[in-house]
mmCIF file of C-alpha atoms and ligand atoms in Angstrom:
data_model
loop_
_atom_site.group_PDB
_atom_site.id
_atom_site.type_symbol
_atom_site.label_atom_id
_atom_site.label_comp_id
_atom_site.label_asym_id
_atom_site.label_seq_id
_atom_site.Cartn_x
_atom_site.Cartn_y
_atom_site.Cartn_z
ATOM 1 C CA UNK C 1 -12.472 -2.743 -18.022
ATOM 2 C CA UNK C 2 -15.636 -4.814 -18.261
ATOM 3 C CA UNK C 3 -15.160 -6.835 -15.070
ATOM 4 C CA UNK C 4 -17.263 -5.596 -12.220
ATOM 5 C CA UNK C 5 -17.471 -6.388 -8.549
ATOM 6 C CA UNK C 6 -19.575 -9.440 -7.805
ATOM 7 C CA UNK C 7 -21.224 -7.891 -4.807
ATOM 8 C CA UNK C 8 -22.343 -4.351 -4.171
ATOM 9 C CA UNK C 9 -21.099 -3.307 -0.798
ATOM 10 C CA UNK C 10 -22.718 -0.846 1.486
ATOM 11 C CA UNK C 11 -21.214 -1.152 4.878
ATOM 12 C CA UNK C 12 -23.528 -2.330 7.625
ATOM 13 C CA UNK C 13 -23.673 -0.494 10.943
ATOM 14 C CA UNK C 14 -21.712 -3.362 12.425
ATOM 15 C CA UNK C 15 -18.963 -2.981 9.841
ATOM 16 C CA UNK C 16 -18.790 0.782 10.379
ATOM 17 C CA UNK C 17 -18.556 0.157 14.098
ATOM 18 C CA UNK C 18 -15.799 -2.422 13.561
ATOM 19 C CA UNK C 19 -13.812 0.160 11.586
ATOM 20 C CA UNK C 20 -14.348 2.859 14.206
ATOM 21 C CA UNK C 21 -13.541 0.621 17.164
ATOM 22 C CA UNK C 22 -10.794 -1.638 15.803
ATOM 23 C CA UNK C 23 -9.251 0.690 13.212
ATOM 24 C CA UNK C 24 -9.640 -1.756 10.352
ATOM 25 C CA UNK C 25 -12.251 -3.677 8.435
ATOM 26 C CA UNK C 26 -11.990 -6.870 6.420
ATOM 27 C CA UNK C 27 -14.341 -7.194 3.439
ATOM 28 C CA UNK C 28 -14.293 -10.552 1.686
ATOM 29 C CA UNK C 29 -15.144 -11.299 -1.953
ATOM 30 C CA UNK C 30 -14.740 -7.706 -3.058
ATOM 31 C CA UNK C 31 -12.961 -8.563 -6.321
ATOM 32 C CA UNK C 32 -14.073 -11.222 -8.774
ATOM 33 C CA UNK C 33 -11.550 -13.795 -9.953
ATOM 34 C CA UNK C 34 -11.719 -12.210 -13.440
ATOM 35 C CA UNK C 35 -10.796 -8.839 -12.014
ATOM 36 C CA UNK C 36 -7.944 -10.341 -9.997
ATOM 37 C CA UNK C 37 -6.642 -12.113 -13.082
ATOM 38 C CA UNK C 38 -6.792 -8.882 -15.085
ATOM 39 C CA UNK C 39 -4.751 -6.827 -12.603
ATOM 40 C CA UNK C 40 -2.294 -9.658 -12.048
ATOM 41 C CA UNK C 41 -1.711 -9.988 -15.758
ATOM 42 C CA UNK C 42 -1.309 -6.245 -16.119
ATOM 43 C CA UNK C 43 1.247 -6.081 -13.302
ATOM 44 C CA UNK C 44 3.183 -8.931 -14.945
ATOM 45 C CA UNK C 45 3.120 -7.000 -18.226
ATOM 46 C CA UNK C 46 4.565 -3.911 -16.520
ATOM 47 C CA UNK C 47 7.312 -6.007 -14.907
ATOM 48 C CA UNK C 48 8.136 -7.825 -18.141
ATOM 49 C CA UNK C 49 8.497 -4.624 -20.120
ATOM 50 C CA UNK C 50 10.558 -2.932 -17.372
ATOM 51 C CA UNK C 51 14.150 -2.881 -18.629
ATOM 52 C CA UNK C 52 16.072 -1.749 -15.572
ATOM 53 C CA UNK C 53 18.328 -4.168 -13.654
ATOM 54 C CA UNK C 54 20.116 -1.623 -11.457
ATOM 55 C CA UNK C 55 20.846 -3.275 -8.122
ATOM 56 C CA UNK C 56 20.543 0.041 -6.289
ATOM 57 C CA UNK C 57 16.861 0.227 -7.218
ATOM 58 C CA UNK C 58 15.662 -1.833 -4.288
ATOM 59 C CA UNK C 59 12.906 -1.114 -1.794
ATOM 60 C CA UNK C 60 13.356 -1.914 1.869
ATOM 61 C CA UNK C 61 11.793 -0.681 5.093
ATOM 62 C CA UNK C 62 14.904 -1.636 7.102
ATOM 63 C CA UNK C 63 15.833 1.980 7.173
ATOM 64 C CA UNK C 64 13.635 4.761 5.937
ATOM 65 C CA UNK C 65 16.378 7.139 4.894
ATOM 66 C CA UNK C 66 15.628 7.874 1.264
ATOM 67 C CA UNK C 67 17.909 10.924 1.058
ATOM 68 C CA UNK C 68 19.436 11.252 -2.388
ATOM 69 C CA UNK C 69 17.376 8.294 -3.605
ATOM 70 C CA UNK C 70 15.991 10.006 -6.694
ATOM 71 C CA UNK C 71 14.820 6.709 -8.147
ATOM 72 C CA UNK C 72 12.400 6.461 -5.235
ATOM 73 C CA UNK C 73 11.632 10.159 -4.765
ATOM 74 C CA UNK C 74 10.909 10.740 -8.460
ATOM 75 C CA UNK C 75 8.540 7.758 -8.563
ATOM 76 C CA UNK C 76 5.802 9.751 -6.839
ATOM 77 C CA UNK C 77 4.085 10.420 -10.134
ATOM 78 C CA UNK C 78 5.561 7.619 -12.233
ATOM 79 C CA UNK C 79 5.302 3.880 -12.619
ATOM 80 C CA UNK C 80 8.559 2.271 -11.492
ATOM 81 C CA UNK C 81 9.585 -1.217 -10.426
ATOM 82 C CA UNK C 82 11.642 -1.721 -7.268
ATOM 83 C CA UNK C 83 13.630 -4.853 -6.524
ATOM 84 C CA UNK C 84 13.527 -6.923 -3.374
ATOM 85 C CA UNK C 85 16.360 -6.196 -0.981
ATOM 86 C CA UNK C 86 17.594 -9.797 -1.396
ATOM 87 C CA UNK C 87 17.176 -9.812 -5.182
ATOM 88 C CA UNK C 88 20.896 -9.742 -5.996
ATOM 89 C CA UNK C 89 23.762 -12.027 -5.078
ATOM 90 C CA UNK C 90 27.255 -10.745 -4.246
ATOM 91 C CA UNK C 91 28.155 -10.611 -7.935
ATOM 92 C CA UNK C 92 25.104 -8.480 -8.644
ATOM 93 C CA UNK C 93 23.168 -11.275 -10.390
ATOM 94 C CA UNK C 94 19.498 -11.988 -9.736
ATOM 95 C CA UNK C 95 19.061 -14.764 -7.169
ATOM 96 C CA UNK C 96 15.977 -16.093 -8.974
ATOM 97 C CA UNK C 97 13.982 -15.251 -12.094
ATOM 98 C CA UNK C 98 14.070 -11.494 -12.636
ATOM 99 C CA UNK C 99 10.259 -11.307 -12.510
ATOM 100 C CA UNK C 100 10.429 -12.987 -9.086
ATOM 101 C CA UNK C 101 12.798 -10.311 -7.815
ATOM 102 C CA UNK C 102 10.432 -7.321 -8.009
ATOM 103 C CA UNK C 103 9.383 -6.017 -4.605
ATOM 104 C CA UNK C 104 6.747 -3.587 -5.826
ATOM 105 C CA UNK C 105 5.516 -1.305 -8.582
ATOM 106 C CA UNK C 106 4.792 2.273 -7.521
ATOM 107 C CA UNK C 107 3.470 4.845 -7.088
ATOM 108 C CA UNK C 108 1.011 6.231 -9.668
ATOM 109 C CA UNK C 109 -0.535 3.147 -11.231
ATOM 110 C CA UNK C 110 -3.945 4.549 -10.347
ATOM 111 C CA UNK C 111 -3.500 7.432 -12.809
ATOM 112 C CA UNK C 112 -1.014 6.210 -15.395
ATOM 113 C CA UNK C 113 -2.016 2.656 -16.178
ATOM 114 C CA UNK C 114 -5.446 2.070 -17.773
ATOM 115 C CA UNK C 115 -6.151 -1.248 -16.033
ATOM 116 C CA UNK C 116 -5.159 0.006 -12.592
ATOM 117 C CA UNK C 117 -6.879 3.313 -13.253
ATOM 118 C CA UNK C 118 -10.168 1.510 -13.838
ATOM 119 C CA UNK C 119 -9.646 -0.754 -10.831
ATOM 120 C CA UNK C 120 -8.706 2.074 -8.472
ATOM 121 C CA UNK C 121 -11.476 4.555 -9.178
ATOM 122 C CA UNK C 122 -14.451 2.194 -8.963
ATOM 123 C CA UNK C 123 -17.549 3.823 -7.417
ATOM 124 C CA UNK C 124 -17.887 1.063 -4.842
ATOM 125 C CA UNK C 125 -14.607 2.152 -3.263
ATOM 126 C CA UNK C 126 -16.028 5.655 -2.974
ATOM 127 C CA UNK C 127 -19.080 4.278 -1.203
ATOM 128 C CA UNK C 128 -16.836 2.578 1.324
ATOM 129 C CA UNK C 129 -14.948 5.851 1.769
ATOM 130 C CA UNK C 130 -18.196 7.705 2.483
ATOM 131 C CA UNK C 131 -19.254 5.042 4.956
ATOM 132 C CA UNK C 132 -16.096 5.446 7.016
ATOM 133 C CA UNK C 133 -16.177 9.244 6.965
ATOM 134 C CA UNK C 134 -13.760 9.990 4.148
ATOM 135 C CA UNK C 135 -16.151 12.392 2.495
ATOM 136 C CA UNK C 136 -13.900 13.967 -0.154
ATOM 137 C CA UNK C 137 -11.466 11.188 -0.999
ATOM 138 C CA UNK C 138 -8.346 11.818 -3.051
ATOM 139 C CA UNK C 139 -6.155 8.914 -4.127
ATOM 140 C CA UNK C 140 -2.566 9.844 -3.359
ATOM 141 C CA UNK C 141 -0.639 6.677 -4.063
ATOM 142 C CA UNK C 142 -0.895 3.169 -5.463
ATOM 143 C CA UNK C 143 1.444 0.198 -5.085
ATOM 144 C CA UNK C 144 1.425 -3.325 -6.435
ATOM 145 C CA UNK C 145 3.304 -5.342 -3.820
ATOM 146 C CA UNK C 146 4.670 -8.774 -4.741
ATOM 147 C CA UNK C 147 6.060 -10.194 -1.485
ATOM 148 C CA UNK C 148 7.985 -12.645 -3.636
ATOM 149 C CA UNK C 149 8.539 -16.311 -2.821
ATOM 150 C CA UNK C 150 11.621 -16.927 -0.638
ATOM 151 C CA UNK C 151 12.942 -13.341 -0.707
ATOM 152 C CA UNK C 152 9.857 -11.189 -0.052
ATOM 153 C CA UNK C 153 11.030 -8.481 2.344
ATOM 154 C CA UNK C 154 9.621 -7.652 5.747
ATOM 155 C CA UNK C 155 7.572 -4.454 6.035
ATOM 156 C CA UNK C 156 8.348 -3.078 9.469
ATOM 157 C CA UNK C 157 5.650 -1.897 11.855
ATOM 158 C CA UNK C 158 4.516 1.555 10.836
ATOM 159 C CA UNK C 159 1.504 3.870 10.593
ATOM 160 C CA UNK C 160 0.589 5.227 7.176
ATOM 161 C CA UNK C 161 -0.136 8.719 8.519
ATOM 162 C CA UNK C 162 3.653 9.025 8.967
ATOM 163 C CA UNK C 163 3.913 9.189 5.192
ATOM 164 C CA UNK C 164 0.581 10.905 4.403
ATOM 165 C CA UNK C 165 0.372 13.502 7.141
ATOM 166 C CA UNK C 166 -2.795 15.595 7.045
ATOM 167 C CA UNK C 167 -4.356 17.975 9.550
ATOM 168 C CA UNK C 168 -6.559 16.563 10.881
ATOM 169 C CA UNK C 169 -5.492 12.965 10.222
ATOM 170 C CA UNK C 170 -7.397 11.484 7.293
ATOM 171 C CA UNK C 171 -5.385 8.889 5.405
ATOM 172 C CA UNK C 172 -7.051 5.524 4.874
ATOM 173 C CA UNK C 173 -5.394 2.514 3.279
ATOM 174 C CA UNK C 174 -7.176 0.151 0.919
ATOM 175 C CA UNK C 175 -5.260 -3.130 0.867
ATOM 176 C CA UNK C 176 -6.496 -5.598 -1.772
ATOM 177 C CA UNK C 177 -5.389 -9.232 -1.589
ATOM 178 C CA UNK C 178 -4.670 -10.214 -5.174
ATOM 179 C CA UNK C 179 -3.565 -13.635 -3.930
ATOM 180 C CA UNK C 180 -4.281 -15.544 -0.727
ATOM 181 C CA UNK C 181 -2.296 -13.976 2.114
ATOM 182 C CA UNK C 182 -1.292 -16.497 4.770
ATOM 183 C CA UNK C 183 0.975 -16.699 7.790
ATOM 184 C CA UNK C 184 3.488 -18.531 5.597
ATOM 185 C CA UNK C 185 3.690 -15.996 2.772
ATOM 186 C CA UNK C 186 3.636 -12.819 4.852
ATOM 187 C CA UNK C 187 0.060 -11.683 5.442
ATOM 188 C CA UNK C 188 -0.686 -8.350 7.088
ATOM 189 C CA UNK C 189 -0.505 -7.970 10.868
ATOM 190 C CA UNK C 190 -2.382 -5.185 12.622
ATOM 191 C CA UNK C 191 -2.794 -3.951 16.158
ATOM 192 C CA UNK C 192 -6.560 -3.823 16.808
ATOM 193 C CA UNK C 193 -7.551 -0.485 18.394
ATOM 194 C CA UNK C 194 -3.992 0.735 17.820
ATOM 195 C CA UNK C 195 -5.387 3.626 15.749
ATOM 196 C CA UNK C 196 -6.418 5.277 19.024
ATOM 197 C CA UNK C 197 -2.763 5.790 19.874
ATOM 198 C CA UNK C 198 -0.471 8.624 18.899
ATOM 199 C CA UNK C 199 1.394 8.904 15.641
ATOM 200 C CA UNK C 200 4.929 7.715 16.457
ATOM 201 C CA UNK C 201 6.900 9.246 13.618
ATOM 202 C CA UNK C 202 6.707 11.402 10.567
ATOM 203 C CA UNK C 203 8.552 11.039 7.262
ATOM 204 C CA UNK C 204 9.578 14.468 5.983
ATOM 205 C CA UNK C 205 11.133 15.499 2.730
ATOM 206 C CA UNK C 206 13.044 18.625 1.870
ATOM 207 C CA UNK C 207 14.307 18.542 -1.715
ATOM 208 C CA UNK C 208 16.291 15.307 -1.980
ATOM 209 C CA UNK C 209 16.694 14.921 1.798
ATOM 210 C CA UNK C 210 14.385 12.800 3.889
ATOM 211 C CA UNK C 211 14.188 12.370 7.640
ATOM 212 C CA UNK C 212 12.105 10.221 9.937
ATOM 213 C CA UNK C 213 11.095 12.537 12.739
ATOM 214 C CA UNK C 214 10.249 10.902 16.059
ATOM 215 C CA UNK C 215 6.977 12.156 17.568
ATOM 216 C CA UNK C 216 6.076 9.627 20.250
ATOM 217 C CA UNK C 217 8.038 6.787 21.839
ATOM 218 C CA UNK C 218 5.223 4.275 22.281
ATOM 219 C CA UNK C 219 6.815 0.910 21.401
ATOM 220 C CA UNK C 220 5.616 -0.996 18.352
ATOM 221 C CA UNK C 221 3.285 -3.911 19.122
ATOM 222 C CA UNK C 222 4.750 -7.217 20.208
ATOM 223 C CA UNK C 223 2.011 -9.147 22.009
ATOM 224 C CA UNK C 224 -0.921 -7.055 20.792
ATOM 225 C CA UNK C 225 -0.501 -7.542 17.040
ATOM 226 C CA UNK C 226 -2.720 -10.055 15.259
ATOM 227 C CA UNK C 227 -2.305 -11.715 11.881
ATOM 228 C CA UNK C 228 -4.928 -11.013 9.216
ATOM 229 C CA UNK C 229 -4.752 -13.936 6.792
ATOM 230 C CA UNK C 230 -7.195 -13.346 3.939
ATOM 231 C CA UNK C 231 -8.375 -14.946 0.741
ATOM 232 C CA UNK C 232 -7.623 -13.476 -2.675
ATOM 233 C CA UNK C 233 -10.304 -10.925 -3.532
ATOM 234 C CA UNK C 234 -10.542 -9.544 0.011
ATOM 235 C CA UNK C 235 -10.087 -5.914 0.919
ATOM 236 C CA UNK C 236 -8.680 -4.691 4.217
ATOM 237 C CA UNK C 237 -9.445 -1.022 4.865
ATOM 238 C CA UNK C 238 -7.505 0.605 7.681
ATOM 239 C CA UNK C 239 -7.029 3.873 9.534
ATOM 240 C CA UNK C 240 -3.864 5.966 9.089
ATOM 241 C CA UNK C 241 -2.817 5.578 12.724
ATOM 242 C CA UNK C 242 -3.257 1.785 12.764
ATOM 243 C CA UNK C 243 0.121 0.080 13.320
ATOM 244 C CA UNK C 244 0.635 -2.678 10.750
ATOM 245 C CA UNK C 245 3.404 -4.955 9.600
ATOM 246 C CA UNK C 246 4.157 -7.940 7.367
ATOM 247 C CA UNK C 247 6.783 -10.641 7.896
ATOM 248 C CA UNK C 248 9.326 -11.777 5.307
ATOM 249 C CA UNK C 249 8.102 -14.395 2.887
ATOM 250 C CA UNK C 250 10.233 -17.556 3.035
ATOM 251 C CA UNK C 251 7.547 -19.745 1.451
ATOM 252 C CA UNK C 252 7.402 -20.848 -2.166
ATOM 253 C CA UNK C 253 4.301 -18.718 -2.915
ATOM 254 C CA UNK C 254 4.099 -14.998 -3.598
ATOM 255 C CA UNK C 255 1.595 -12.817 -1.744
ATOM 256 C CA UNK C 256 0.526 -10.194 -4.223
ATOM 257 C CA UNK C 257 -1.435 -7.195 -2.979
ATOM 258 C CA UNK C 258 -2.483 -3.828 -4.349
ATOM 259 C CA UNK C 259 -2.813 -0.782 -2.129
ATOM 260 C CA UNK C 260 -4.279 2.695 -2.355
ATOM 261 C CA UNK C 261 -3.582 5.480 0.099
ATOM 262 C CA UNK C 262 -6.415 7.961 0.192
ATOM 263 C CA UNK C 263 -6.684 11.304 2.006
ATOM 264 C CA UNK C 264 -9.597 13.687 2.499
ATOM 265 C CA UNK C 265 -9.595 16.950 0.517
ATOM 266 C CA UNK C 266 -11.202 18.728 3.483
ATOM 267 C CA UNK C 267 -7.920 18.361 5.411
ATOM 268 C CA UNK C 268 -4.558 20.036 4.934
ATOM 269 C CA UNK C 269 -2.022 17.786 3.219
ATOM 270 C CA UNK C 270 1.455 18.553 4.569
ATOM 271 C CA UNK C 271 3.940 20.111 2.176
ATOM 272 C CA UNK C 272 6.643 18.048 3.939
ATOM 273 C CA UNK C 273 5.112 14.739 2.773
ATOM 274 C CA UNK C 274 7.452 13.041 0.304
ATOM 275 C CA UNK C 275 4.685 12.478 -2.237
ATOM 276 C CA UNK C 276 3.227 15.632 -3.754
ATOM 277 C CA UNK C 277 0.741 15.782 -6.607
ATOM 278 C CA UNK C 278 2.135 18.212 -9.131
ATOM 279 C CA UNK C 279 1.686 16.787 -12.616
ATOM 280 C CA UNK C 280 -1.133 14.300 -12.234
ATOM 281 C CA UNK C 281 -4.779 14.934 -11.442
ATOM 282 C CA UNK C 282 -5.638 14.449 -7.790
ATOM 283 C CA UNK C 283 -9.023 12.829 -7.640
ATOM 284 C CA UNK C 284 -11.176 10.371 -5.798
ATOM 285 C CA UNK C 285 -13.489 7.625 -6.923
ATOM 286 C CA UNK C 286 -15.901 7.685 -9.830
ATOM 287 C CA UNK C 287 -19.553 8.262 -9.133
ATOM 288 C CA UNK C 288 -22.035 5.546 -10.056
HETATM 289 O O1 AKG O 1 1.608 -5.326 1.949
HETATM 290 C C1 AKG O 1 2.365 -5.179 2.894
HETATM 291 O O2 AKG O 1 3.128 -6.074 3.234
HETATM 292 C C2 AKG O 1 2.375 -3.901 3.673
HETATM 293 C C3 AKG O 1 1.708 -2.775 2.954
HETATM 294 C C4 AKG O 1 1.699 -1.511 3.747
HETATM 295 O O3 AKG O 1 2.271 -1.413 4.792
HETATM 296 C C5 AKG O 1 0.983 -0.354 3.247
HETATM 297 O O4 AKG O 1 0.477 -0.372 2.100
HETATM 298 O O5 AKG O 1 0.883 0.632 3.987
#
């Protein structure tokens, strides 16, 4: 891909301190409008060539029991489209245009799709990783999240280390706003400093069974969460223990985002994590 970042980012001491103290960092103007257009168009191409209309292939965080859900579990190293929970009416028909019913595309865009591969492995993302202490980054997962107009599902409060458990904790999330994210269309919410708290739960897989193991009963944020509305082209980087959430989208605009979950090769990646890298290369960011 020829499009490059407009600005070269090296985190300032203040930004590093913000990440350390608050558990997240907002970087604006990280992606050019050309780059955003290219990934948006590519995601639309994937959706438009995706044939499946099976109403059981939805993604929801209402409950995290994915036992027997091979469509989800086998997507670890594939590119698959998942429908919004409210995509189908009682007769099993789409409630709006099929393309406006996709919840997300996951989970190996960063290795299997050339446009997302180029986007995901850019050296600048590796520089950010170094700056926040992720010295041997390995990209584990990618998702293109639509948060569709009117039916975009809620993402319940959670911590990403529940799904990418390493010893010691290392997972960092890169959340790219492909479109403006606002209060109306379901922007991210985070709990500043919440990364200092314990990990509340852990998502374990054994074969086709999954369980959400409770580790700590600290309640999810109510008063302490803050909204993080951002402009298209921004990147929010956050710590694996940081509680975060996004509300349903009842507005007429989608809120497209792309995420990478990245762990550090110097840590031990749990064999119980649902997503294991077996077929695909496990690698970090390209060097300059
Ligand atoms: O984009 C969202 O609404 C939430 C994404 C998220 O929770 C994640 O990538 O960990």
